[in-house]
Amino acid sequence: MNQEEFFKKITAHAKEYGFVFPSSDIYDGLSAVYDYGQNGVELKNNIRQYWWKAMVQMHENIVGVDAAIFMHPTVWKASGHVDAFNDPMIDNKDSKKRYRADVLVEDHIAKIEDKINKEVEKAKKRFGDAFDKEQFVSTNARVLGYKQEIEDISHRLYVAMENNDLAGIKQLIEDLGIVCPISGSRNWTDVRQFNLMFATQMGSLAEGANEIYLRPETAQGIFVNYLNIQKTGRMKVPFGIAQTGKAFRNEIVARQFIFRMREFEQMEMQFFVRPGTELEWFKHWKEERLRWHLSLGIPAEKYRYHDHEKLAHYANAATDIEFEFPFGFKELEGIHSRTDFDLSSHSKFSGKKLQYFDPETNESYVPYVIETSIGLDRMFLAMLSHAYTEEKLEDGSERVVMKFPAALAPYKVAILPLVKKDGLPEKAREIMEQLTPDFMCQYEEKDSIGKRYRRQDAIGTPLCVTIDNQTLEDNTVTVRDRDTMEQIRVNADELYNIIRNKIAPKRV
Ligand code: GAP
């Protein structure tokens, strides 16, 4: 199965099993906006809680905030979003389709990367076991030519983007002979900047309404509350403020399912530190955040850092934690050393001093900030794509199993009476009642036990508990493991501890 087919299967499975639906589905959806169904909302809540627990509950010096989505319009002037939160866009005059100009170039680069991969595959077949990939890609003339081509294009794009040279970006698209994927033509408009913020009106038009924005990131809700929280929480630098919540961006290229959405959720933390210590803290959070990902038990090869060479004007270090999605390694989380840019800028625009008096050094300063920022929906997609597994079983049958980390699975346990009679449903409900205050449980008595196991596999329930006649005699049940399909017989009183152990974070 190629990556495209694999991705299609994941999106189809997400819909079929109540994880993700297109928004307003009965009206044929709304582009790049999605709803989470009965299983999706559980998975999403669990990811959010797993993050909140690791960031807030497990750190004495990090507290939370829940700021409003609507904010004073000057916030977005101060943050730079009004002037600089733009993407370069270009329209094809024949198809009337709009594209992000830099993405058209990046897609062109991806095609050249595909050519390299094909050369590697061919060579692998030719050389068999003796094949040394490293050596091949660093010596093969054709591959080296492709690599040089990529480097030249990337450099031209980087220079044009850095200098806001829109004519230069258009020239690059023309020089590369990029065609519109819909019309196939090269009939392009000029490249223009397009602000990604959604604007709306607050107050009635008659009274002279104010234009305000739907927040494009949650971070600014933290910065504007810095002083309130530092003072009322008597927080001492270094300390952090965490927030989860919706953000909105009018993305031009909105595709790849929930990877890039127009309405999405972020989980962000701003960590305020003494100036001069920020690069140490940056290193700390870079490592700590990767550990968080690995604590879910996902193989380390699925993650990599991508350190930014090109830094935003306010940052002095930045890295992405990338995840291997079905369409390749892509940004999952960003860790940025944002200096004192945001607090200083809000000080300037608001006229309020956003400083900290450090009792240890007896001086006041504007704290520097390390930010960790992860998209909840993107993490959701990472988990869906990691979990989706098709397996051929020994008896020749097949199953689709969602191997979610147990801590994130929508349901932790399914309670299954073997048959719908002989007092088994009553006993099953009695066992379930003991577990529901602590764990999401699903009760199922319809269909054969095999069919019920398959349904639970498809939504990723880590444990199935079967109640049979022996349960009535000695209170024992069988517990089936989703991944190994092994079954053990245990006393029902042990279930609490078994489930607890199953969902505990892995130590890394
Ligand atoms: N406050 C910093 C900030 O917002 P960002 O790199 O623009 O930085 C942070 O976004 C994270 O938010 C990304 O790593 C990604 O996981 C998520 N994200 C950004 N735009 C998104 C979109 N349109 N749809 C889904 N997730 C998105």
Coordinates of C-alpha atoms and ligand atoms in Angstrom, one line a residue:
M1 CA 0.0 0.0 0.0
N2 CA 1.5 3.4 -1.0
Q3 CA 1.4 6.4 1.3
E4 CA -1.5 8.0 -0.5
E5 CA -3.6 4.9 -0.2
F6 CA -2.6 4.5 3.5
F7 CA -3.7 8.1 4.2
K8 CA -7.0 7.6 2.4
K9 CA -7.7 4.5 4.5
I10 CA -7.0 6.5 7.7
T11 CA -9.4 9.3 6.8
A12 CA -12.1 6.8 5.7
H13 CA -11.6 4.9 9.0
A14 CA -11.8 8.1 11.0
K15 CA -15.2 8.8 9.5
E16 CA -16.5 5.3 9.6
Y17 CA -15.7 4.8 13.3
G18 CA -16.9 8.2 14.6
F19 CA -13.5 9.9 15.0
V20 CA -13.7 12.8 12.6
F21 CA -16.5 14.1 10.3
P22 CA -16.4 16.9 7.8
S23 CA -18.0 20.0 9.3
S24 CA -21.7 20.4 8.4
D25 CA -21.5 17.1 6.6
I26 CA -25.1 17.1 5.5
Y27 CA -24.3 20.3 3.5
D28 CA -21.3 18.6 1.9
G29 CA -18.8 20.0 4.4
L30 CA -16.9 23.2 4.8
S31 CA -13.4 23.3 3.5
A32 CA -10.7 22.5 6.1
V33 CA -13.1 22.5 9.0
Y34 CA -13.9 19.3 10.8
D35 CA -16.0 17.9 13.7
Y36 CA -14.9 15.3 16.1
G37 CA -17.4 12.4 16.6
Q38 CA -18.1 10.2 19.7
N39 CA -14.7 8.5 19.6
G40 CA -12.8 11.4 18.3
V41 CA -13.8 13.7 21.2
E42 CA -12.6 11.1 23.7
L43 CA -9.2 10.8 22.0
K44 CA -8.9 14.5 21.7
N45 CA -9.8 15.1 25.4
N46 CA -7.3 12.4 26.4
I47 CA -4.5 14.0 24.4
R48 CA -5.3 17.4 25.9
Q49 CA -5.4 15.9 29.5
Y50 CA -2.2 14.0 28.9
W51 CA -0.5 17.3 27.9
W52 CA -2.1 19.3 30.7
K53 CA -1.0 16.8 33.3
A54 CA 2.6 16.7 32.0
M55 CA 2.8 20.5 31.7
V56 CA 0.8 21.9 34.6
Q57 CA 0.1 19.1 37.2
M58 CA 3.7 17.8 37.0
H59 CA 5.4 21.2 37.2
E60 CA 5.0 23.3 40.4
N61 CA 6.1 26.4 38.5
I62 CA 3.6 26.1 35.6
V63 CA 0.0 27.3 35.9
G64 CA -2.8 27.5 33.4
V65 CA -5.0 30.1 31.9
D66 CA -8.1 30.1 29.8
A67 CA -8.2 33.4 27.9
A68 CA -11.0 34.5 25.6
I69 CA -10.8 34.0 21.9
F70 CA -11.7 37.6 21.2
M71 CA -9.0 40.0 22.2
H72 CA -8.4 43.7 22.0
P73 CA -7.5 44.6 18.4
T74 CA -4.3 46.3 19.4
V75 CA -3.0 42.9 20.7
W76 CA -2.5 41.8 17.0
K77 CA -0.8 45.1 16.1
A78 CA 1.6 44.6 19.0
S79 CA 2.2 40.9 18.2
G80 CA 3.0 41.7 14.6
H81 CA 0.1 39.7 13.2
V82 CA -1.6 42.6 11.5
D83 CA 1.5 43.5 9.5
A84 CA 3.3 40.3 9.1
F85 CA 1.0 37.2 9.5
N86 CA 0.9 36.8 5.7
D87 CA 1.3 34.0 3.1
P88 CA 2.2 34.8 -0.5
M89 CA -0.5 33.6 -2.8
I90 CA -0.9 33.2 -6.5
D91 CA -4.0 32.5 -8.6
N92 CA -4.2 30.4 -11.8
K93 CA -6.2 32.5 -14.2
D94 CA -7.6 29.5 -16.0
S95 CA -8.8 27.3 -13.1
K96 CA -9.4 30.3 -10.8
K97 CA -7.7 28.3 -8.1
R98 CA -5.6 30.0 -5.4
Y99 CA -2.3 28.6 -4.2
R100 CA 0.3 29.5 -1.7
A101 CA 3.2 30.4 -3.9
D102 CA 5.9 29.0 -1.6
V103 CA 4.0 25.7 -1.3
L104 CA 3.9 25.4 -5.1
V105 CA 7.7 25.6 -5.1
E106 CA 7.9 23.2 -2.1
D107 CA 5.7 20.7 -3.9
H108 CA 8.0 21.0 -6.9
I109 CA 11.0 20.2 -4.6
A110 CA 9.1 17.3 -3.2
K111 CA 8.8 15.9 -6.7
I112 CA 12.6 16.1 -7.1
E113 CA 12.9 14.3 -3.7
D114 CA 10.6 11.6 -5.1
K115 CA 13.0 11.2 -8.0
I116 CA 15.9 10.6 -5.5
N117 CA 13.8 8.1 -3.6
K118 CA 13.1 6.2 -6.9
E119 CA 16.8 6.1 -7.7
V120 CA 17.5 4.7 -4.2
E121 CA 14.8 2.1 -4.6
K122 CA 16.1 1.0 -8.0
A123 CA 19.7 0.8 -6.6
K124 CA 18.5 -1.2 -3.6
K125 CA 17.0 -3.8 -5.9
R126 CA 20.1 -3.9 -8.1
F127 CA 22.6 -4.3 -5.2
G128 CA 20.5 -6.3 -2.8
D129 CA 22.1 -6.9 0.6
A130 CA 25.3 -5.1 -0.3
F131 CA 23.4 -1.8 -0.8
D132 CA 24.8 1.1 1.3
K133 CA 22.2 3.9 1.1
E134 CA 24.5 6.6 2.6
Q135 CA 27.3 5.9 0.2
F136 CA 24.9 5.7 -2.8
V137 CA 23.2 9.1 -2.1
S138 CA 26.5 10.8 -1.5
T139 CA 28.2 9.5 -4.7
N140 CA 25.6 8.7 -7.4
A141 CA 25.9 11.4 -10.1
R142 CA 22.2 11.6 -10.8
V143 CA 21.2 11.9 -7.1
L144 CA 23.9 14.5 -6.6
G145 CA 22.4 16.5 -9.5
Y146 CA 18.9 16.3 -8.0
K147 CA 20.3 17.4 -4.6
Q148 CA 22.0 20.4 -6.2
E149 CA 18.8 21.3 -8.0
I150 CA 16.9 21.2 -4.7
E151 CA 19.6 23.3 -3.0
D152 CA 19.4 26.0 -5.7
I153 CA 15.7 26.2 -5.7
S154 CA 15.5 26.3 -1.9
H155 CA 18.1 29.1 -1.8
R156 CA 16.2 31.2 -4.3
L157 CA 12.9 30.7 -2.4
Y158 CA 14.6 31.5 0.9
V159 CA 16.1 34.8 -0.4
A160 CA 12.8 35.9 -2.1
M161 CA 10.8 35.1 1.0
E162 CA 13.2 36.8 3.3
N163 CA 13.2 40.0 1.2
N164 CA 9.5 39.9 0.6
D165 CA 10.4 39.8 -3.1
L166 CA 7.0 38.8 -4.5
A167 CA 8.1 39.3 -8.1
G168 CA 11.1 37.0 -7.4
I169 CA 8.8 34.2 -6.2
K170 CA 6.7 34.5 -9.3
Q171 CA 9.8 34.4 -11.5
L172 CA 10.9 31.2 -9.7
I173 CA 7.5 29.6 -10.3
E174 CA 7.8 30.5 -14.0
D175 CA 11.4 29.4 -14.3
L176 CA 10.6 26.0 -12.8
G177 CA 7.7 25.7 -15.3
I178 CA 5.2 24.9 -12.5
V179 CA 1.7 24.3 -13.8
C180 CA -1.6 24.5 -12.1
P181 CA -2.6 20.9 -10.9
I182 CA -6.2 21.6 -12.0
S183 CA -5.9 23.4 -15.4
G184 CA -2.4 22.3 -16.3
S185 CA -1.6 25.9 -17.4
R186 CA 1.1 28.3 -16.5
N187 CA -1.2 31.3 -16.7
W188 CA -0.5 32.8 -13.3
T189 CA -1.4 36.1 -11.6
D190 CA 1.2 38.1 -9.7
V191 CA 2.0 37.0 -6.2
R192 CA 0.2 38.9 -3.5
Q193 CA 0.4 38.8 0.3
F194 CA -2.7 37.5 2.1
N195 CA -3.3 38.0 5.8
L196 CA -4.3 34.8 7.5
M197 CA -6.4 36.3 10.3
F198 CA -10.2 36.1 10.3
A199 CA -11.8 39.4 11.0
T200 CA -15.3 40.0 12.4
Q201 CA -17.3 42.9 13.9
M202 CA -17.9 43.5 17.6
G203 CA -20.8 45.7 18.6
S204 CA -23.7 46.8 16.4
L205 CA -22.9 48.4 13.1
A206 CA -25.1 51.3 14.0
E207 CA -23.0 52.2 17.0
G208 CA -19.8 52.0 14.9
A209 CA -18.6 48.4 15.4
N210 CA -15.0 47.6 15.9
E211 CA -13.2 45.1 13.7
I212 CA -11.7 42.4 15.8
Y213 CA -9.9 39.2 15.0
L214 CA -10.4 35.5 15.9
R215 CA -7.1 34.7 17.5
P216 CA -4.6 33.0 15.2
E217 CA -2.6 31.6 18.1
T218 CA -3.4 31.1 21.8
A219 CA 0.0 32.5 22.9
Q220 CA -1.1 36.1 23.0
G221 CA -3.7 35.3 25.6
I222 CA -0.9 34.2 27.8
F223 CA 1.3 37.3 27.2
V224 CA -1.5 39.7 28.0
N225 CA -2.2 37.8 31.3
Y226 CA 1.5 37.7 32.2
L227 CA 1.2 40.4 34.8
N228 CA -2.1 39.3 36.3
I229 CA -0.9 35.8 36.8
Q230 CA 2.6 36.7 38.0
K231 CA 1.2 39.0 40.6
T232 CA -1.9 37.1 41.8
G233 CA -0.1 33.7 41.7
R234 CA 3.1 35.2 43.3
M235 CA 5.0 33.4 40.5
K236 CA 8.8 33.5 40.6
V237 CA 10.9 33.5 37.4
P238 CA 11.4 30.9 36.0
F239 CA 7.7 30.1 35.6
G240 CA 5.3 29.1 32.9
I241 CA 1.7 29.7 31.8
A242 CA 0.0 27.0 29.8
Q243 CA -3.2 27.2 27.7
T244 CA -5.2 25.0 25.4
G245 CA -7.8 26.4 23.1
K246 CA -9.0 27.2 19.6
A247 CA -7.1 29.2 17.1
F248 CA -8.2 30.3 13.6
R249 CA -6.3 30.9 10.4
N250 CA -7.6 31.5 6.9
E251 CA -5.2 29.0 5.4
I252 CA -4.9 29.2 1.7
V253 CA -3.6 25.7 1.3
A254 CA -5.9 23.7 3.5
R255 CA -5.5 20.0 2.8
Q256 CA -4.2 16.8 4.2
F257 CA -7.3 16.3 6.3
I258 CA -6.8 17.7 9.9
F259 CA -3.2 18.5 9.3
R260 CA -3.9 22.1 8.3
M261 CA -7.3 23.4 9.3
R262 CA -8.9 26.8 9.4
E263 CA -10.2 26.3 12.9
F264 CA -7.9 24.2 15.1
E265 CA -6.8 23.8 18.7
Q266 CA -3.4 24.6 20.2
M267 CA -1.7 23.5 23.4
E268 CA 0.9 26.2 24.2
M269 CA 3.1 27.1 27.1
Q270 CA 5.2 30.2 27.6
F271 CA 8.0 29.9 30.0
F272 CA 9.4 33.2 31.5
V273 CA 13.1 33.2 32.3
R274 CA 15.9 35.5 33.3
P275 CA 17.5 37.2 30.3
G276 CA 20.7 35.4 29.4
T277 CA 19.4 32.0 30.6
E278 CA 17.0 31.5 27.7
L279 CA 19.2 29.2 25.5
E280 CA 19.7 26.8 28.4
W281 CA 16.0 26.7 28.9
F282 CA 15.4 26.3 25.2
K283 CA 17.6 23.2 25.3
H284 CA 15.7 22.0 28.4
W285 CA 12.3 22.3 26.8
K286 CA 13.5 20.9 23.5
E287 CA 14.5 17.7 25.3
E288 CA 11.5 17.7 27.7
R289 CA 9.0 17.9 24.9
L290 CA 10.5 15.1 22.9
R291 CA 10.4 13.0 26.1
W292 CA 6.7 13.7 26.4
H293 CA 6.1 12.3 23.0
L294 CA 8.2 9.2 23.7
S295 CA 6.5 8.6 27.0
L296 CA 3.5 7.5 24.9
G297 CA 5.5 4.5 23.8
I298 CA 5.8 5.6 20.1
P299 CA 9.1 4.5 18.5
A300 CA 11.7 7.3 18.5
E301 CA 12.3 6.9 14.7
K302 CA 8.9 8.5 14.1
Y303 CA 10.3 11.8 15.5
R304 CA 13.0 14.2 14.5
Y305 CA 14.1 17.7 15.3
H306 CA 14.3 20.3 12.6
D307 CA 16.4 23.2 13.9
H308 CA 15.5 26.5 12.1
E309 CA 18.4 28.2 10.3
K310 CA 16.1 31.0 9.2
L311 CA 14.8 32.6 12.4
A312 CA 11.9 35.0 12.9
H313 CA 13.2 38.5 13.8
Y314 CA 12.2 38.1 17.4
A315 CA 13.6 34.6 18.0
N316 CA 17.1 33.6 18.9
A317 CA 16.6 29.8 18.6
A318 CA 13.8 27.7 17.2
T319 CA 13.2 24.0 16.4
D320 CA 10.3 21.9 15.3
I321 CA 9.6 18.4 16.5
E322 CA 8.6 16.6 13.3
F323 CA 6.6 13.5 13.1
E324 CA 6.6 11.0 10.3
F325 CA 3.0 11.4 8.9
P326 CA 1.9 9.2 6.0
F327 CA 2.9 12.1 3.7
G328 CA 6.4 12.4 5.2
F329 CA 8.1 14.1 8.2
K330 CA 6.2 17.3 9.0
E331 CA 6.0 19.8 11.9
L332 CA 4.1 18.6 14.9
E333 CA 5.3 21.0 17.5
G334 CA 7.4 24.2 17.6
I335 CA 9.8 25.2 20.4
H336 CA 10.9 28.8 20.1
S337 CA 13.1 31.1 22.1
R338 CA 11.1 34.3 21.6
T339 CA 13.4 36.7 23.6
D340 CA 11.5 39.6 25.2
F341 CA 9.8 40.5 22.0
D342 CA 6.2 39.9 22.9
L343 CA 6.2 41.4 26.4
S344 CA 8.2 44.4 25.3
S345 CA 5.9 45.0 22.4
H346 CA 2.8 44.7 24.6
S347 CA 4.5 47.1 27.1
K348 CA 5.0 49.6 24.3
F349 CA 1.5 49.4 22.9
S350 CA -0.4 49.2 26.2
G351 CA 1.7 51.6 28.2
K352 CA 1.9 49.1 31.0
K353 CA 5.2 47.9 32.5
L354 CA 5.4 44.2 31.9
Q355 CA 8.5 43.5 34.1
Y356 CA 9.6 41.3 36.9
F357 CA 11.5 42.3 40.0
D358 CA 14.0 39.6 40.7
P359 CA 14.6 39.4 44.4
E360 CA 17.8 37.3 43.8
T361 CA 19.5 39.9 41.7
N362 CA 17.7 43.0 42.9
E363 CA 16.9 44.1 39.4
S364 CA 13.8 44.5 37.2
Y365 CA 13.7 43.1 33.7
V366 CA 11.4 42.0 31.0
P367 CA 11.6 38.2 31.2
Y368 CA 12.7 36.3 28.1
V369 CA 10.3 33.6 26.9
I370 CA 10.6 30.0 25.7
E371 CA 7.5 28.8 24.0
T372 CA 6.3 25.2 23.4
S373 CA 3.4 25.0 20.9
I374 CA 1.7 21.9 19.6
G375 CA -1.4 21.5 17.5
L376 CA -3.9 19.3 19.2
D377 CA -5.5 18.2 16.0
R378 CA -2.1 17.6 14.5
M379 CA -1.2 15.4 17.4
F380 CA -4.6 13.6 16.9
L381 CA -3.6 13.0 13.3
A382 CA -0.2 11.7 14.4
M383 CA -1.9 9.3 16.7
L384 CA -4.4 8.1 14.1
S385 CA -1.6 7.5 11.6
H386 CA 0.6 5.7 14.1
A387 CA -2.3 3.6 15.3
Y388 CA -3.8 2.4 12.1
T389 CA -2.7 -1.2 11.4
E390 CA -4.0 -3.9 9.1
E391 CA -3.1 -7.4 10.2
K392 CA -3.5 -10.8 8.7
L393 CA -4.2 -13.3 11.4
E394 CA -3.1 -16.9 11.7
D395 CA -6.6 -18.2 10.7
G396 CA -6.4 -16.2 7.5
S397 CA -8.8 -13.5 8.6
E398 CA -7.9 -9.8 8.7
R399 CA -8.4 -7.1 11.2
V400 CA -8.0 -3.4 11.4
V401 CA -6.7 -2.4 14.7
M402 CA -6.0 1.1 16.1
K403 CA -2.9 0.7 18.3
F404 CA -3.4 3.9 20.2
P405 CA -1.2 4.5 23.2
A406 CA -3.5 3.1 25.9
A407 CA -3.5 6.4 27.9
L408 CA -5.1 8.1 24.8
A409 CA -7.5 5.4 23.7
P410 CA -11.1 6.6 23.6
Y411 CA -12.3 3.7 25.7
K412 CA -9.9 1.9 28.1
V413 CA -12.0 -1.3 28.4
A414 CA -14.9 -3.0 26.8
I415 CA -17.2 -5.1 29.0
L416 CA -18.5 -8.1 27.1
P417 CA -20.9 -10.7 28.6
L418 CA -20.3 -13.9 26.5
V419 CA -24.1 -14.4 26.0
K420 CA -27.1 -12.2 26.6
K421 CA -28.6 -14.6 29.2
D422 CA -28.0 -16.7 32.3
G423 CA -27.3 -13.6 34.5
L424 CA -24.2 -12.7 32.5
P425 CA -25.4 -9.2 31.5
E426 CA -26.2 -8.4 35.1
K427 CA -22.8 -9.6 36.3
A428 CA -21.1 -7.6 33.5
R429 CA -22.9 -4.4 34.5
E430 CA -21.9 -5.0 38.1
I431 CA -18.3 -5.2 37.1
M432 CA -18.6 -2.2 34.8
E433 CA -20.1 0.0 37.6
Q434 CA -17.0 -0.5 39.6
L435 CA -14.8 0.8 36.8
T436 CA -16.8 3.6 35.2
P437 CA -15.9 6.3 37.9
D438 CA -12.2 5.9 36.9
F439 CA -12.2 4.6 33.3
M440 CA -14.2 5.1 30.1
C441 CA -15.8 1.7 29.6
Q442 CA -18.0 0.5 26.8
Y443 CA -20.7 -2.2 27.3
E444 CA -21.5 -4.5 24.4
E445 CA -23.6 -7.6 24.3
K446 CA -24.7 -7.8 20.6
D447 CA -23.1 -10.2 18.1
S448 CA -20.5 -12.9 18.5
I449 CA -17.6 -12.3 20.8
G450 CA -15.3 -12.3 17.7
K451 CA -17.2 -9.6 16.0
R452 CA -17.2 -7.5 19.2
Y453 CA -13.5 -7.9 19.5
R454 CA -13.1 -6.6 16.0
R455 CA -15.3 -3.6 16.7
Q456 CA -13.2 -2.7 19.8
D457 CA -10.0 -3.2 17.8
A458 CA -11.3 -0.7 15.2
I459 CA -11.7 2.0 17.8
G460 CA -8.5 1.0 19.7
T461 CA -9.8 -0.2 23.0
P462 CA -6.7 -1.7 24.8
L463 CA -8.5 -4.3 26.9
C464 CA -11.6 -6.4 26.5
V465 CA -13.1 -8.1 29.5
T466 CA -15.3 -11.1 28.9
I467 CA -17.8 -12.4 31.5
D468 CA -18.8 -16.0 31.2
N469 CA -20.5 -18.7 33.4
Q470 CA -17.3 -19.2 35.4
T471 CA -17.4 -15.6 36.4
L472 CA -20.6 -16.3 38.3
E473 CA -18.9 -19.1 40.2
D474 CA -15.5 -17.5 41.1
N475 CA -15.6 -13.9 40.0
T476 CA -12.9 -14.4 37.4
V477 CA -13.0 -12.9 33.9
T478 CA -10.9 -13.1 30.8
V479 CA -8.9 -10.0 29.8
R480 CA -7.9 -9.8 26.1
D481 CA -5.1 -7.6 25.0
R482 CA -5.8 -5.5 21.9
D483 CA -2.3 -5.8 20.4
T484 CA -1.2 -9.3 21.3
M485 CA -4.7 -10.7 21.4
E486 CA -3.5 -12.8 24.3
Q487 CA -6.1 -13.6 26.9
I488 CA -5.5 -14.1 30.6
R489 CA -7.9 -15.1 33.4
V490 CA -7.9 -12.9 36.4
N491 CA -10.1 -12.1 39.4
A492 CA -12.4 -9.1 38.5
D493 CA -11.1 -7.3 41.6
E494 CA -7.7 -7.0 39.9
L495 CA -9.1 -5.1 36.9
Y496 CA -8.6 -1.7 38.4
N497 CA -4.8 -2.3 38.8
I498 CA -4.5 -4.0 35.4
I499 CA -6.1 -1.0 33.6
R500 CA -4.1 1.5 35.7
N501 CA -0.8 -0.2 34.8
K502 CA -1.8 -0.4 31.2
I503 CA -2.4 3.4 30.8
A504 CA 0.5 4.6 32.9
P505 CA 3.0 6.8 30.9
K506 CA 6.2 5.0 29.9
R507 CA 9.4 6.1 31.7
V508 CA 11.9 7.6 29.2
Ligands
GAP1 N1 2.5 30.5 19.0 C1 3.3 29.9 18.1 C2 2.6 29.3 16.9 O1 1.4 29.5 16.8 P1 2.9 27.9 14.8 O2 4.1 27.1 14.3 O3 2.3 28.8 13.8 O4 3.4 28.6 16.1 C3 2.2 25.9 16.4 O5 1.9 26.8 15.3 C4 1.6 24.6 16.1 O6 0.2 24.7 15.9 C5 2.1 23.9 14.9 O7 3.3 23.1 15.2 C6 1.0 22.9 14.5 O8 1.0 21.8 15.3 C7 -0.3 23.7 14.9 N2 -0.9 24.4 13.8 C8 -0.5 25.6 13.2 N3 -1.3 25.9 12.2 C9 -2.2 24.9 12.1 C10 -3.4 24.6 11.2 N4 -3.7 25.5 10.3 N5 -4.1 23.5 11.4 C11 -3.7 22.6 12.4 N6 -2.7 22.8 13.3 C12 -1.9 23.9 13.1

